Each structure stands twice: as structure tokens, then as C-alpha cells.
mmCIF file of C-alpha atoms in Angstrom:
data_model
loop_
_atom_site.group_PDB
_atom_site.id
_atom_site.type_symbol
_atom_site.label_atom_id
_atom_site.label_comp_id
_atom_site.label_asym_id
_atom_site.label_seq_id
_atom_site.Cartn_x
_atom_site.Cartn_y
_atom_site.Cartn_z
ATOM 1 C CA MET A 425 87.614 85.763 136.970
ATOM 2 C CA THR A 426 86.117 87.717 139.819
ATOM 3 C CA ASP A 427 85.771 91.539 139.766
ATOM 4 C CA ASN A 428 88.169 93.408 141.572
ATOM 5 C CA ASP A 429 89.298 96.940 142.008
ATOM 6 C CA ASN A 430 91.312 96.926 138.791
ATOM 7 C CA SER A 431 88.285 96.112 136.418
ATOM 8 C CA ILE A 432 87.055 98.845 134.355
ATOM 9 C CA PHE A 433 83.764 98.144 132.722
ATOM 10 C CA VAL A 434 83.388 99.867 129.164
ATOM 11 C CA GLY A 435 79.962 101.527 128.401
ATOM 12 C CA ASN A 436 78.508 104.929 127.159
ATOM 13 C CA LYS A 437 80.864 107.483 128.704
ATOM 14 C CA PRO A 438 83.311 109.092 126.176
ATOM 15 C CA PHE A 439 86.232 107.475 125.049
ATOM 16 C CA MET A 440 88.977 109.247 127.011
ATOM 17 C CA ASN A 441 87.064 108.836 130.350
ATOM 18 C CA TYR A 442 88.176 104.955 130.198
ATOM 19 C CA VAL A 443 91.363 105.590 128.758
ATOM 20 C CA THR A 444 92.328 108.037 131.690
ATOM 21 C CA ALA A 445 91.108 105.457 133.994
ATOM 22 C CA VAL A 446 93.495 102.826 132.779
ATOM 23 C CA VAL A 447 96.184 104.900 132.821
ATOM 24 C CA MET A 448 95.273 106.273 136.443
ATOM 25 C CA GLN A 449 95.335 102.710 138.099
ATOM 26 C CA PHE A 450 98.693 102.209 136.273
ATOM 27 C CA THR A 451 100.483 105.548 137.507
ATOM 28 C CA THR A 452 98.835 106.806 140.752
ATOM 29 C CA LYS A 453 97.464 103.509 142.154
ATOM 30 C CA ASN A 454 100.501 101.457 140.805
ATOM 31 C CA ALA A 455 98.215 98.458 139.661
ATOM 32 C CA LYS A 456 100.197 95.825 138.275
ATOM 33 C CA THR A 457 97.473 94.605 135.959
ATOM 34 C CA VAL A 458 94.063 96.279 134.937
ATOM 35 C CA ILE A 459 91.185 94.400 133.251
ATOM 36 C CA VAL A 460 89.229 96.078 130.615
ATOM 37 C CA LYS A 461 85.694 94.556 130.177
ATOM 38 C CA ALA A 462 82.775 95.069 127.920
ATOM 39 C CA ARG A 463 79.864 93.478 126.391
ATOM 40 C CA GLY A 464 78.196 93.444 123.003
ATOM 41 C CA LYS A 465 78.710 96.693 120.790
ATOM 42 C CA PHE A 466 81.274 98.014 123.543
ATOM 43 C CA ILE A 467 83.581 95.110 122.569
ATOM 44 C CA ALA A 468 85.255 97.193 119.675
ATOM 45 C CA LYS A 469 85.618 100.102 122.048
ATOM 46 C CA ALA A 470 87.179 98.172 124.651
ATOM 47 C CA VAL A 471 89.890 97.407 122.398
ATOM 48 C CA ASP A 472 90.437 100.683 121.317
ATOM 49 C CA ILE A 473 90.828 101.848 124.846
ATOM 50 C CA SER A 474 93.365 99.158 125.714
ATOM 51 C CA GLU A 475 95.656 99.750 122.574
ATOM 52 C CA VAL A 476 95.604 103.609 123.166
ATOM 53 C CA ALA A 477 96.567 103.403 126.814
ATOM 54 C CA SER A 478 99.170 100.901 126.011
ATOM 55 C CA LYS A 479 100.374 102.488 122.797
ATOM 56 C CA ARG A 480 99.942 105.920 123.191
ATOM 57 C CA PHE A 481 100.448 106.670 126.833
ATOM 58 C CA LEU A 482 101.987 103.885 128.560
ATOM 59 C CA ASP A 483 104.348 102.315 126.370
ATOM 60 C CA ASN A 484 105.419 99.624 128.986
ATOM 61 C CA LEU A 485 102.065 97.900 128.866
ATOM 62 C CA ALA A 486 101.177 94.726 126.910
ATOM 63 C CA ALA A 487 97.610 92.699 126.585
ATOM 64 C CA SER A 488 98.678 89.591 128.561
ATOM 65 C CA LYS A 489 95.491 87.923 128.150
ATOM 66 C CA VAL A 490 92.277 88.353 126.123
ATOM 67 C CA LYS A 491 89.328 86.443 126.813
ATOM 68 C CA ILE A 492 86.107 86.130 124.931
ATOM 69 C CA ASP A 493 83.147 84.900 125.946
ATOM 70 C CA SER A 494 78.939 84.882 125.514
ATOM 71 C CA GLU A 495 75.823 84.337 127.495
ATOM 72 C CA GLU A 496 72.149 83.721 125.932
ATOM 73 C CA PHE A 497 68.982 84.749 127.534
ATOM 74 C CA LYS A 498 65.538 85.347 126.057
ATOM 75 C CA ASN A 499 64.644 89.006 125.582
ATOM 76 C CA ASP A 500 60.967 90.596 126.328
ATOM 77 C CA GLU A 501 59.715 88.843 123.357
ATOM 78 C CA GLY A 502 60.789 85.298 124.464
ATOM 79 C CA LYS A 503 63.508 84.950 121.461
ATOM 80 C CA ASP A 504 66.777 83.713 122.532
ATOM 81 C CA ILE A 505 69.950 86.281 122.246
ATOM 82 C CA ARG A 506 73.455 85.800 122.687
ATOM 83 C CA VAL A 507 75.669 88.638 124.040
ATOM 84 C CA SER A 508 79.266 88.408 123.710
ATOM 85 C CA SER A 509 81.631 89.738 125.911
ATOM 86 C CA ILE A 510 85.497 90.517 126.198
ATOM 87 C CA GLU A 511 88.033 90.815 129.016
ATOM 88 C CA ILE A 512 91.552 92.316 128.288
ATOM 89 C CA THR A 513 93.981 92.058 130.787
ATOM 90 C CA LEU A 514 96.634 94.816 130.832
ATOM 91 C CA THR A 515 100.103 94.017 132.514
ATOM 92 C CA LYS A 516 103.080 96.205 132.893
ATOM 93 C CA LYS A 517 106.025 94.999 131.283
ATOM 94 C CA LYS A 518 109.300 94.509 133.309
ATOM 95 C CA MET B 329 100.883 85.622 112.041
ATOM 96 C CA THR B 330 100.930 85.021 108.191
ATOM 97 C CA ASP B 331 97.812 84.311 106.344
ATOM 98 C CA ASN B 332 96.676 81.207 105.250
ATOM 99 C CA ASP B 333 93.609 79.326 103.967
ATOM 100 C CA ASN B 334 91.986 78.994 107.282
ATOM 101 C CA SER B 335 91.813 82.952 107.945
ATOM 102 C CA ILE B 336 88.485 84.579 107.833
ATOM 103 C CA PHE B 337 88.475 88.406 107.383
ATOM 104 C CA VAL B 338 84.967 89.681 108.944
ATOM 105 C CA GLY B 339 83.446 92.536 106.952
ATOM 106 C CA ASN B 340 80.455 93.909 105.432
ATOM 107 C CA LYS B 341 78.698 90.734 104.493
ATOM 108 C CA PRO B 342 75.949 89.099 106.408
ATOM 109 C CA PHE B 343 76.470 87.852 109.984
ATOM 110 C CA MET B 344 75.630 83.990 109.107
ATOM 111 C CA ASN B 345 77.667 84.122 105.883
ATOM 112 C CA TYR B 346 80.779 84.273 108.342
ATOM 113 C CA VAL B 347 79.471 81.648 110.523
ATOM 114 C CA THR B 348 79.002 79.220 107.883
ATOM 115 C CA ALA B 349 82.318 79.810 106.789
ATOM 116 C CA VAL B 350 84.010 79.049 109.902
ATOM 117 C CA VAL B 351 81.653 75.954 110.488
ATOM 118 C CA MET B 352 82.420 74.640 106.842
ATOM 119 C CA GLN B 353 86.336 75.045 107.651
ATOM 120 C CA PHE B 354 85.940 72.844 110.576
ATOM 121 C CA THR B 355 83.215 70.115 108.895
ATOM 122 C CA THR B 356 84.039 69.924 105.233
ATOM 123 C CA LYS B 357 87.701 71.230 105.013
ATOM 124 C CA ASN B 358 88.539 69.382 108.506
ATOM 125 C CA ALA B 359 90.369 72.024 109.503
ATOM 126 C CA LYS B 360 92.309 71.901 113.046
ATOM 127 C CA THR B 361 92.219 75.860 113.538
ATOM 128 C CA VAL B 362 90.096 78.855 111.729
ATOM 129 C CA ILE B 363 91.837 82.320 112.445
ATOM 130 C CA VAL B 364 88.549 85.064 112.428
ATOM 131 C CA LYS B 365 90.248 88.315 111.947
ATOM 132 C CA ALA B 366 88.483 91.950 111.969
ATOM 133 C CA ARG B 367 89.534 95.470 112.352
ATOM 134 C CA GLY B 368 87.901 98.588 113.633
ATOM 135 C CA LYS B 369 84.039 98.781 114.182
ATOM 136 C CA PHE B 370 83.906 94.738 113.009
ATOM 137 C CA ILE B 371 85.655 93.648 116.182
ATOM 138 C CA ALA B 372 82.614 92.810 118.100
ATOM 139 C CA LYS B 373 81.132 91.071 115.024
ATOM 140 C CA ALA B 374 84.113 88.863 114.946
ATOM 141 C CA VAL B 375 83.563 88.118 118.815
ATOM 142 C CA ASP B 376 79.734 87.405 117.805
ATOM 143 C CA ILE B 377 80.559 85.104 115.112
ATOM 144 C CA SER B 378 83.166 83.232 116.781
ATOM 145 C CA GLU B 379 80.944 82.826 119.728
ATOM 146 C CA VAL B 380 77.839 81.703 117.649
ATOM 147 C CA ALA B 381 79.952 79.180 115.526
ATOM 148 C CA SER B 382 81.734 77.730 118.347
ATOM 149 C CA LYS B 383 78.657 77.709 121.127
ATOM 150 C CA ARG B 384 75.518 77.225 119.213
ATOM 151 C CA PHE B 385 76.863 75.050 116.062
ATOM 152 C CA LEU B 386 79.861 73.295 117.103
ATOM 153 C CA ASP B 387 80.542 72.592 120.489
ATOM 154 C CA ASN B 388 83.541 70.717 120.559
ATOM 155 C CA LEU B 389 85.405 74.620 119.784
ATOM 156 C CA ALA B 390 87.193 76.755 121.677
ATOM 157 C CA ALA B 391 88.693 80.494 121.252
ATOM 158 C CA SER B 392 92.387 79.067 122.196
ATOM 159 C CA LYS B 393 94.094 82.355 121.415
ATOM 160 C CA VAL B 394 92.735 85.843 121.037
ATOM 161 C CA LYS B 395 95.080 88.709 120.129
ATOM 162 C CA ILE B 396 94.483 92.270 119.988
ATOM 163 C CA ASP B 397 96.732 95.053 118.020
ATOM 164 C CA SER B 398 96.419 98.541 116.362
ATOM 165 C CA GLU B 399 98.463 100.181 113.861
ATOM 166 C CA GLU B 400 98.653 104.296 113.621
ATOM 167 C CA PHE B 401 98.354 106.164 110.052
ATOM 168 C CA LYS B 402 97.593 109.446 108.633
ATOM 169 C CA ASN B 403 93.955 110.017 107.131
ATOM 170 C CA ASP B 404 93.330 112.136 103.930
ATOM 171 C CA GLU B 405 93.641 115.262 106.527
ATOM 172 C CA GLY B 406 97.278 114.300 107.430
ATOM 173 C CA LYS B 407 95.366 113.495 111.099
ATOM 174 C CA ASP B 408 96.797 110.554 113.010
ATOM 175 C CA ILE B 409 94.378 107.658 113.344
ATOM 176 C CA ARG B 410 94.690 104.581 115.223
ATOM 177 C CA VAL B 411 92.391 101.308 114.056
ATOM 178 C CA SER B 412 92.788 98.319 116.257
ATOM 179 C CA SER B 413 92.081 94.506 115.088
ATOM 180 C CA ILE B 414 91.458 91.401 116.510
ATOM 181 C CA GLU B 415 92.473 87.702 115.530
ATOM 182 C CA ILE B 416 90.622 85.121 117.131
ATOM 183 C CA THR B 417 91.920 81.675 116.968
ATOM 184 C CA LEU B 418 89.135 78.893 116.956
ATOM 185 C CA THR B 419 90.602 75.414 117.768
ATOM 186 C CA LYS B 420 88.992 71.896 117.896
ATOM 187 C CA LYS B 421 88.798 70.445 121.406
ATOM 188 C CA LYS B 422 89.874 66.747 121.823
#
């Protein structure tokens, strides 16, 4: 899936920044879908953000698709490291 | 989805214990599917376990379904707490 304006990449910022960003996409930008993406330790945070946005703020949202993946690469010491990722597609219910 | 013998609930045990448990279900118990479940901070670990099991150990596995959910309850101080959960269904490819 290619990046688009509706993707939100979860990182170190405060939790509510991301929840607000998701809600804003649906309310002020009238998006039909928003994709919440994260890697590694931020995966659980991405799930929390999606759940809070869809159940506490906008109750007509659902996680229509959840995709997990991973990529392997070598770290500075030449050791193989695998990093997992998640993509949560939130969609407005009819 | 109801619990069955093929569910593995991820918690505090060492990472490789869970990977081995997943792989054993498919190899020695000949399971068609295994469901990796986790809550809260263990969600990222569950994704890592699923990815390592399916890409490093058994390359004919795929995450056929990933479901996220959450439940809200009151903690000891009467504050509302929301805890997210994930269920990753791993299936043998034909």
C-alpha cells in the first residue's frame, strides 16, 4: 500500500496528538479511510490510538483491515535484526 | 472467537518460548491455524512472535487475519482504563 495523505505514522509524540490527528482526518478533512502505521515498540501504541479514536471519539469507525509485516536488516554490529510493523485501516461505517 | 487448543496467549515468558509453541502446533500437532493473542504492552511482542514464526521458521505460514479490539474497565482508583488486544490468526499456505 502506498503512502497517502490519510496515513498517520505513530512515533514518540504524545498519545493524544495521534488520536486528534485521526479524528481530524475524518471530521475536518472528511476522509473515508485513515491508515495508522507503526513499527517495533510503537505497534501497541498504534492499536491503542485506533481503538480510542474509533470507540471513544468517533463511534462510527471500524478497523476494516489490519496488516502485519516485518523486515530484516543488519544492525551496526552486523547482526540480523527483524523489525515488525502494523497498518491499521480505519473506515467510516455507513 | 472462542478459545481453542490452538490459541497462544502472549505474556511475560521469554520470546522464544512462544515462537517454539507456535511452530510446535504446526509441526508436531499438525494444526491448520494457530491464533496468537495478546493484550496491552504485549501486543508488539505478539506481532514479533508471529512474524518470526512465519518468516524465519515456517515459511509457508501467513497471518490470514488480524483483529484488534479493546475493553474499558475501572481501575482501583475508579478511573476508566481502556486496554487494547490483538488476535493474529496464522494459517498454513496450501
